Coordinates of C-alpha atoms in Angstrom, one line a residue:
X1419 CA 150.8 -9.7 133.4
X1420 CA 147.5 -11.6 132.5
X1421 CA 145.1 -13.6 134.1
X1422 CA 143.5 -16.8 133.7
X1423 CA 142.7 -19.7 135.0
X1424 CA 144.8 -22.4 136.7
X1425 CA 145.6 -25.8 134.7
X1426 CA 145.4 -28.8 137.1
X1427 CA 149.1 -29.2 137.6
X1428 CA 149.3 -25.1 139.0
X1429 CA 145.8 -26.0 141.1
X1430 CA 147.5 -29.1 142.6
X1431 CA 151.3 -27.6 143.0
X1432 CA 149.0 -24.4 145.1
X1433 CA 146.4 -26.1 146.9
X1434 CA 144.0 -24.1 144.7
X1435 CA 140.1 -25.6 143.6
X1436 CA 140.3 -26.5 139.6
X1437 CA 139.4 -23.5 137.8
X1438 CA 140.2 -20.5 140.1
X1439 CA 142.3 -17.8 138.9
X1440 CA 145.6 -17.1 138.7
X1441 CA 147.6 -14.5 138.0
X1442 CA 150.7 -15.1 135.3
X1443 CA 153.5 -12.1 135.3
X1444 CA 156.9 -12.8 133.5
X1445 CA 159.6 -10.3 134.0
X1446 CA 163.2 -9.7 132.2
X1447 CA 166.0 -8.2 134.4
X1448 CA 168.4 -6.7 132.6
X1449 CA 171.8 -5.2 133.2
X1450 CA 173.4 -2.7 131.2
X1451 CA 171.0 -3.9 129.0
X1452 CA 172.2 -7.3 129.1
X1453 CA 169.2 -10.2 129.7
X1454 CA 170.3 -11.6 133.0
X1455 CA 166.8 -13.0 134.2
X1456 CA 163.5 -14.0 132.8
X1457 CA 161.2 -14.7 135.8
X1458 CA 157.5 -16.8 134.5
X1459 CA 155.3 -17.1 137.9
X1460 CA 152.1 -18.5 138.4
X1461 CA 150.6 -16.6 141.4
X1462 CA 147.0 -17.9 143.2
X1463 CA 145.2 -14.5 142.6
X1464 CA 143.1 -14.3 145.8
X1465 CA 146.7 -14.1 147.7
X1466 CA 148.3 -11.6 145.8
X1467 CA 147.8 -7.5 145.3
X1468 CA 150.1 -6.5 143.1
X1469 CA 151.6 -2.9 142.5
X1470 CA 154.3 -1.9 139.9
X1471 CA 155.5 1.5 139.9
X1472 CA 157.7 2.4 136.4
X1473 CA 160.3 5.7 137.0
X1474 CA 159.6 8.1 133.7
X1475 CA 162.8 8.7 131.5

């Protein structure tokens, strides 16, 4: 996850100002350790709170 801040084609495609922030988070599913899913989003950070929880191993 990182932030920065939106290009003009991610401001336009979410109704955002130029230049506000965004939040980007890419994510790999996997199944039995098999890449099944690689997920890139762009999120408009003043809609989102995000919370990730990890189980310990």
């Amino acid at each position: 996850m990182s932030a920065r801040l939106a290009r003009p084609d991610e401001a336009d495609l979410l109704g955002l100002a130029y230049g506000l922030p965004v939040l980007r988070v890419t994510r790999l599913a996997l199944a039995e350790d098999t890449p099944v899913e690689v997920n890139d989003m762009v999120l408009a950070a003043d809609r989102y709170e995000l919370l990730y929880r990890w189980a310990a191993d």
